[in-house]
PDB file of N, CA and C in Angstrom:
ATOM      1  N   MET A   1     -13.238  12.095 -10.157  1.00 49.00           N
ATOM      2  CA  MET A   1     -12.107  12.383  -9.295  1.00 49.00           C
ATOM      3  C   MET A   1     -12.510  13.474  -8.313  1.00 49.00           C
ATOM      4  N   SER A   2     -12.221  13.254  -7.069  1.00 54.00           N
ATOM      5  CA  SER A   2     -12.591  14.215  -6.039  1.00 54.00           C
ATOM      6  C   SER A   2     -11.663  15.418  -6.066  1.00 54.00           C
ATOM      7  N   ALA A   3     -12.244  16.595  -5.998  1.00 59.00           N
ATOM      8  CA  ALA A   3     -11.441  17.820  -6.048  1.00 59.00           C
ATOM      9  C   ALA A   3     -10.880  18.192  -4.681  1.00 59.00           C
ATOM     10  N   SER A   4     -11.455  17.662  -3.608  1.00 64.00           N
ATOM     11  CA  SER A   4     -11.006  18.107  -2.293  1.00 64.00           C
ATOM     12  C   SER A   4     -10.503  16.993  -1.381  1.00 64.00           C
ATOM     13  N   HIS A   5     -10.732  15.750  -1.719  1.00 64.00           N
ATOM     14  CA  HIS A   5     -10.410  14.678  -0.775  1.00 64.00           C
ATOM     15  C   HIS A   5      -9.039  14.065  -1.025  1.00 64.00           C
ATOM     16  N   HIS A   6      -8.688  13.760  -2.237  1.00 72.00           N
ATOM     17  CA  HIS A   6      -7.389  13.214  -2.640  1.00 72.00           C
ATOM     18  C   HIS A   6      -7.035  11.899  -1.956  1.00 72.00           C
ATOM     19  N   GLY A   7      -7.980  11.211  -1.375  1.00 71.00           N
ATOM     20  CA  GLY A   7      -7.714   9.900  -0.793  1.00 71.00           C
ATOM     21  C   GLY A   7      -6.910   9.903   0.490  1.00 71.00           C
ATOM     22  N   ASN A   8      -6.864  11.011   1.192  1.00 86.00           N
ATOM     23  CA  ASN A   8      -6.116  11.085   2.452  1.00 86.00           C
ATOM     24  C   ASN A   8      -6.913  10.412   3.560  1.00 86.00           C
ATOM     25  N   THR A   9      -6.780   9.092   3.648  1.00 90.00           N
ATOM     26  CA  THR A   9      -7.487   8.314   4.659  1.00 90.00           C
ATOM     27  C   THR A   9      -6.480   7.425   5.386  1.00 90.00           C
ATOM     28  N   PRO A  10      -6.829   6.963   6.577  1.00 92.00           N
ATOM     29  CA  PRO A  10      -5.925   6.040   7.272  1.00 92.00           C
ATOM     30  C   PRO A  10      -5.631   4.783   6.446  1.00 92.00           C
ATOM     31  N   ALA A  11      -6.626   4.286   5.721  1.00 92.00           N
ATOM     32  CA  ALA A  11      -6.415   3.090   4.904  1.00 92.00           C
ATOM     33  C   ALA A  11      -5.396   3.352   3.802  1.00 92.00           C
ATOM     34  N   ALA A  12      -5.519   4.480   3.130  1.00 91.00           N
ATOM     35  CA  ALA A  12      -4.596   4.810   2.041  1.00 91.00           C
ATOM     36  C   ALA A  12      -3.180   5.019   2.564  1.00 91.00           C
ATOM     37  N   TRP A  13      -3.048   5.784   3.625  1.00 93.00           N
ATOM     38  CA  TRP A  13      -1.715   6.054   4.169  1.00 93.00           C
ATOM     39  C   TRP A  13      -1.049   4.782   4.669  1.00 93.00           C
ATOM     40  N   THR A  14      -1.788   3.928   5.344  1.00 96.00           N
ATOM     41  CA  THR A  14      -1.213   2.687   5.860  1.00 96.00           C
ATOM     42  C   THR A  14      -0.754   1.786   4.721  1.00 96.00           C
ATOM     43  N   GLY A  15      -1.596   1.638   3.703  1.00 95.00           N
ATOM     44  CA  GLY A  15      -1.219   0.817   2.557  1.00 95.00           C
ATOM     45  C   GLY A  15       0.018   1.337   1.849  1.00 95.00           C
ATOM     46  N   VAL A  16       0.096   2.646   1.671  1.00 95.00           N
ATOM     47  CA  VAL A  16       1.244   3.245   0.989  1.00 95.00           C
ATOM     48  C   VAL A  16       2.515   3.096   1.819  1.00 95.00           C
ATOM     49  N   ILE A  17       2.420   3.301   3.119  1.00 97.00           N
ATOM     50  CA  ILE A  17       3.613   3.176   3.970  1.00 97.00           C
ATOM     51  C   ILE A  17       4.135   1.739   3.963  1.00 97.00           C
ATOM     52  N   ILE A  18       3.235   0.764   4.062  1.00 98.00           N
ATOM     53  CA  ILE A  18       3.663  -0.639   4.022  1.00 98.00           C
ATOM     54  C   ILE A  18       4.296  -0.960   2.670  1.00 98.00           C
ATOM     55  N   ALA A  19       3.672  -0.503   1.579  1.00 98.00           N
ATOM     56  CA  ALA A  19       4.232  -0.749   0.248  1.00 98.00           C
ATOM     57  C   ALA A  19       5.586  -0.072   0.085  1.00 98.00           C
ATOM     58  N   PHE A  20       5.739   1.136   0.613  1.00 98.00           N
ATOM     59  CA  PHE A  20       7.019   1.848   0.525  1.00 98.00           C
ATOM     60  C   PHE A  20       8.125   1.075   1.244  1.00 98.00           C
ATOM     61  N   ILE A  21       7.801   0.546   2.419  1.00 98.00           N
ATOM     62  CA  ILE A  21       8.782  -0.262   3.150  1.00 98.00           C
ATOM     63  C   ILE A  21       9.164  -1.495   2.323  1.00 98.00           C
ATOM     64  N   GLY A  22       8.173  -2.109   1.688  1.00 98.00           N
ATOM     65  CA  GLY A  22       8.457  -3.264   0.836  1.00 98.00           C
ATOM     66  C   GLY A  22       9.355  -2.915  -0.338  1.00 98.00           C
ATOM     67  N   PHE A  23       9.102  -1.758  -0.974  1.00 98.00           N
ATOM     68  CA  PHE A  23       9.966  -1.324  -2.076  1.00 98.00           C
ATOM     69  C   PHE A  23      11.387  -1.072  -1.590  1.00 98.00           C
ATOM     70  N   CYS A  24      11.528  -0.499  -0.416  1.00 98.00           N
ATOM     71  CA  CYS A  24      12.872  -0.259   0.139  1.00 98.00           C
ATOM     72  C   CYS A  24      13.595  -1.573   0.409  1.00 98.00           C
ATOM     73  N   VAL A  25      12.888  -2.543   0.969  1.00 98.00           N
ATOM     74  CA  VAL A  25      13.491  -3.851   1.233  1.00 98.00           C
ATOM     75  C   VAL A  25      13.888  -4.518  -0.084  1.00 98.00           C
ATOM     76  N   ALA A  26      12.990  -4.502  -1.066  1.00 97.00           N
ATOM     77  CA  ALA A  26      13.294  -5.125  -2.355  1.00 97.00           C
ATOM     78  C   ALA A  26      14.448  -4.415  -3.053  1.00 97.00           C
ATOM     79  N   GLY A  27      14.480  -3.093  -2.979  1.00 97.00           N
ATOM     80  CA  GLY A  27      15.580  -2.345  -3.584  1.00 97.00           C
ATOM     81  C   GLY A  27      16.910  -2.646  -2.926  1.00 97.00           C
ATOM     82  N   GLY A  28      16.908  -2.717  -1.611  1.00 97.00           N
ATOM     83  CA  GLY A  28      18.129  -3.081  -0.896  1.00 97.00           C
ATOM     84  C   GLY A  28      18.575  -4.492  -1.234  1.00 97.00           C
ATOM     85  N   ALA A  29      17.612  -5.380  -1.433  1.00 97.00           N
ATOM     86  CA  ALA A  29      17.944  -6.760  -1.783  1.00 97.00           C
ATOM     87  C   ALA A  29      18.582  -6.846  -3.160  1.00 97.00           C
ATOM     88  N   VAL A  30      18.145  -6.001  -4.087  1.00 97.00           N
ATOM     89  CA  VAL A  30      18.759  -5.989  -5.417  1.00 97.00           C
ATOM     90  C   VAL A  30      20.213  -5.552  -5.307  1.00 97.00           C
ATOM     91  N   VAL A  31      20.468  -4.525  -4.506  1.00 97.00           N
ATOM     92  CA  VAL A  31      21.838  -4.044  -4.316  1.00 97.00           C
ATOM     93  C   VAL A  31      22.696  -5.123  -3.659  1.00 97.00           C
ATOM     94  N   LEU A  32      22.125  -5.843  -2.704  1.00 97.00           N
ATOM     95  CA  LEU A  32      22.861  -6.896  -2.001  1.00 97.00           C
ATOM     96  C   LEU A  32      22.871  -8.226  -2.760  1.00 97.00           C
ATOM     97  N   ALA A  33      22.209  -8.269  -3.902  1.00 96.00           N
ATOM     98  CA  ALA A  33      22.104  -9.491  -4.718  1.00 96.00           C
ATOM     99  C   ALA A  33      21.511 -10.649  -3.915  1.00 96.00           C
ATOM    100  N   SER A  34      20.395 -10.373  -3.250  1.00 96.00           N
ATOM    101  CA  SER A  34      19.718 -11.390  -2.447  1.00 96.00           C
ATOM    102  C   SER A  34      18.319 -11.638  -3.018  1.00 96.00           C
ATOM    103  N   PRO A  35      18.172 -12.664  -3.865  1.00 96.00           N
ATOM    104  CA  PRO A  35      16.867 -12.925  -4.474  1.00 96.00           C
ATOM    105  C   PRO A  35      15.765 -13.224  -3.450  1.00 96.00           C
ATOM    106  N   VAL A  36      16.101 -13.938  -2.393  1.00 97.00           N
ATOM    107  CA  VAL A  36      15.088 -14.282  -1.386  1.00 97.00           C
ATOM    108  C   VAL A  36      14.559 -13.017  -0.721  1.00 97.00           C
ATOM    109  N   LEU A  37      15.458 -12.121  -0.339  1.00 97.00           N
ATOM    110  CA  LEU A  37      15.039 -10.882   0.307  1.00 97.00           C
ATOM    111  C   LEU A  37      14.259  -9.997  -0.661  1.00 97.00           C
ATOM    112  N   MET A  38      14.596 -10.052  -1.953  1.00 97.00           N
ATOM    113  CA  MET A  38      13.843  -9.283  -2.937  1.00 97.00           C
ATOM    114  C   MET A  38      12.393  -9.760  -2.990  1.00 97.00           C
ATOM    115  N   TRP A  39      12.199 -11.080  -2.993  1.00 98.00           N
ATOM    116  CA  TRP A  39      10.840 -11.616  -3.021  1.00 98.00           C
ATOM    117  C   TRP A  39      10.084 -11.305  -1.733  1.00 98.00           C
ATOM    118  N   VAL A  40      10.789 -11.284  -0.620  1.00 98.00           N
ATOM    119  CA  VAL A  40      10.159 -10.889   0.646  1.00 98.00           C
ATOM    120  C   VAL A  40       9.681  -9.444   0.547  1.00 98.00           C
ATOM    121  N   GLY A  41      10.522  -8.567  -0.001  1.00 98.00           N
ATOM    122  CA  GLY A  41      10.134  -7.168  -0.176  1.00 98.00           C
ATOM    123  C   GLY A  41       8.925  -7.023  -1.074  1.00 98.00           C
ATOM    124  N   LEU A  42       8.886  -7.778  -2.172  1.00 98.00           N
ATOM    125  CA  LEU A  42       7.734  -7.710  -3.071  1.00 98.00           C
ATOM    126  C   LEU A  42       6.472  -8.258  -2.410  1.00 98.00           C
ATOM    127  N   ALA A  43       6.633  -9.252  -1.544  1.00 98.00           N
ATOM    128  CA  ALA A  43       5.481  -9.763  -0.794  1.00 98.00           C
ATOM    129  C   ALA A  43       4.955  -8.698   0.168  1.00 98.00           C
ATOM    130  N   VAL A  44       5.858  -7.916   0.749  1.00 98.00           N
ATOM    131  CA  VAL A  44       5.441  -6.826   1.643  1.00 98.00           C
ATOM    132  C   VAL A  44       4.689  -5.761   0.844  1.00 98.00           C
ATOM    133  N   VAL A  45       5.127  -5.500  -0.394  1.00 98.00           N
ATOM    134  CA  VAL A  45       4.409  -4.552  -1.253  1.00 98.00           C
ATOM    135  C   VAL A  45       2.976  -5.034  -1.471  1.00 98.00           C
ATOM    136  N   ALA A  46       2.813  -6.306  -1.800  1.00 98.00           N
ATOM    137  CA  ALA A  46       1.475  -6.866  -1.995  1.00 98.00           C
ATOM    138  C   ALA A  46       0.664  -6.809  -0.704  1.00 98.00           C
ATOM    139  N   LEU A  47       1.318  -7.050   0.422  1.00 98.00           N
ATOM    140  CA  LEU A  47       0.646  -6.973   1.718  1.00 98.00           C
ATOM    141  C   LEU A  47       0.097  -5.569   1.964  1.00 98.00           C
ATOM    142  N   GLY A  48       0.828  -4.557   1.518  1.00 97.00           N
ATOM    143  CA  GLY A  48       0.347  -3.185   1.668  1.00 97.00           C
ATOM    144  C   GLY A  48      -0.984  -2.968   0.971  1.00 97.00           C
ATOM    145  N   GLY A  49      -1.124  -3.532  -0.224  1.00 96.00           N
ATOM    146  CA  GLY A  49      -2.397  -3.425  -0.939  1.00 96.00           C
ATOM    147  C   GLY A  49      -3.522  -4.148  -0.233  1.00 96.00           C
ATOM    148  N   VAL A  50      -3.221  -5.319   0.287  1.00 97.00           N
ATOM    149  CA  VAL A  50      -4.236  -6.106   0.999  1.00 97.00           C
ATOM    150  C   VAL A  50      -4.668  -5.397   2.280  1.00 97.00           C
ATOM    151  N   VAL A  51      -3.700  -4.881   3.032  1.00 97.00           N
ATOM    152  CA  VAL A  51      -4.019  -4.181   4.284  1.00 97.00           C
ATOM    153  C   VAL A  51      -4.827  -2.918   3.994  1.00 97.00           C
ATOM    154  N   GLY A  52      -4.419  -2.169   2.971  1.00 94.00           N
ATOM    155  CA  GLY A  52      -5.159  -0.957   2.618  1.00 94.00           C
ATOM    156  C   GLY A  52      -6.605  -1.256   2.244  1.00 94.00           C
ATOM    157  N   LYS A  53      -6.810  -2.306   1.445  1.00 93.00           N
ATOM    158  CA  LYS A  53      -8.168  -2.677   1.039  1.00 93.00           C
ATOM    159  C   LYS A  53      -8.980  -3.175   2.232  1.00 93.00           C
ATOM    160  N   ALA A  54      -8.350  -3.957   3.100  1.00 95.00           N
ATOM    161  CA  ALA A  54      -9.059  -4.455   4.284  1.00 95.00           C
ATOM    162  C   ALA A  54      -9.479  -3.303   5.190  1.00 95.00           C
ATOM    163  N   MET A  55      -8.586  -2.319   5.345  1.00 94.00           N
ATOM    164  CA  MET A  55      -8.934  -1.164   6.175  1.00 94.00           C
ATOM    165  C   MET A  55     -10.047  -0.347   5.533  1.00 94.00           C
ATOM    166  N   GLN A  56     -10.040  -0.247   4.202  1.00 91.00           N
ATOM    167  CA  GLN A  56     -11.117   0.468   3.518  1.00 91.00           C
ATOM    168  C   GLN A  56     -12.446  -0.240   3.754  1.00 91.00           C
ATOM    169  N   MET A  57     -12.440  -1.560   3.642  1.00 92.00           N
ATOM    170  CA  MET A  57     -13.664  -2.321   3.852  1.00 92.00           C
ATOM    171  C   MET A  57     -14.131  -2.247   5.305  1.00 92.00           C
ATOM    172  N   ALA A  58     -13.205  -1.984   6.233  1.00 93.00           N
ATOM    173  CA  ALA A  58     -13.553  -1.851   7.646  1.00 93.00           C
ATOM    174  C   ALA A  58     -14.049  -0.446   7.983  1.00 93.00           C
ATOM    175  N   GLY A  59     -14.123   0.418   6.980  1.00 89.00           N
ATOM    176  CA  GLY A  59     -14.665   1.753   7.201  1.00 89.00           C
ATOM    177  C   GLY A  59     -13.632   2.835   7.426  1.00 89.00           C
ATOM    178  N   MET A  60     -12.358   2.537   7.211  1.00 88.00           N
ATOM    179  CA  MET A  60     -11.314   3.535   7.428  1.00 88.00           C
ATOM    180  C   MET A  60     -10.859   4.194   6.134  1.00 88.00           C
ATOM    181  N   GLY A  61     -11.570   3.934   5.057  1.00 83.00           N
ATOM    182  CA  GLY A  61     -11.225   4.520   3.764  1.00 83.00           C
ATOM    183  C   GLY A  61     -12.293   5.490   3.303  1.00 83.00           C
ATOM    184  N   LYS A  62     -12.120   5.957   2.092  1.00 80.00           N
ATOM    185  CA  LYS A  62     -13.082   6.883   1.502  1.00 80.00           C
ATOM    186  C   LYS A  62     -14.351   6.118   1.139  1.00 80.00           C
ATOM    187  N   ALA A  63     -15.483   6.741   1.365  1.00 75.00           N
ATOM    188  CA  ALA A  63     -16.755   6.131   1.004  1.00 75.00           C
ATOM    189  C   ALA A  63     -16.848   6.021  -0.514  1.00 75.00           C
ATOM    190  N   PRO A  64     -17.468   4.967  -1.023  1.00 71.00           N
ATOM    191  CA  PRO A  64     -17.606   4.829  -2.478  1.00 71.00           C
ATOM    192  C   PRO A  64     -18.355   6.013  -3.077  1.00 71.00           C
ATOM    193  N   ALA A  65     -17.957   6.384  -4.280  1.00 69.00           N
ATOM    194  CA  ALA A  65     -18.604   7.508  -4.966  1.00 69.00           C
ATOM    195  C   ALA A  65     -20.028   7.125  -5.349  1.00 69.00           C
ATOM    196  N   THR A  66     -20.923   8.070  -5.230  1.00 72.00           N
ATOM    197  CA  THR A  66     -22.304   7.847  -5.644  1.00 72.00           C
ATOM    198  C   THR A  66     -22.478   8.348  -7.068  1.00 72.00           C
ATOM    199  N   GLY A  67     -23.614   8.112  -7.651  1.00 63.00           N
ATOM    200  CA  GLY A  67     -23.883   8.551  -9.029  1.00 63.00           C
ATOM    201  C   GLY A  67     -23.784  10.056  -9.184  1.00 63.00           C
ATOM    202  N   ARG A  68     -23.537  10.479 -10.410  1.00 59.00           N
ATOM    203  CA  ARG A  68     -23.361  11.915 -10.673  1.00 59.00           C
ATOM    204  C   ARG A  68     -24.647  12.646 -10.650  1.00 59.00           C
TER     205      ARG A  68
END
């Protein structure tokens, strides 16, 4: 675990923000009793993970850890 970096990268922030929006949509859908909108929100959460990983692979994330 890095003592100074904490994963503050554009890839991490973008993935988290997209996932947060998805959780908000899914949560609102539960309150509104809309199953379709809930699944859309959960799909947005998954999209956040995919976008974050794609950005990491494009060089916008933390470099992989090397051996100790």
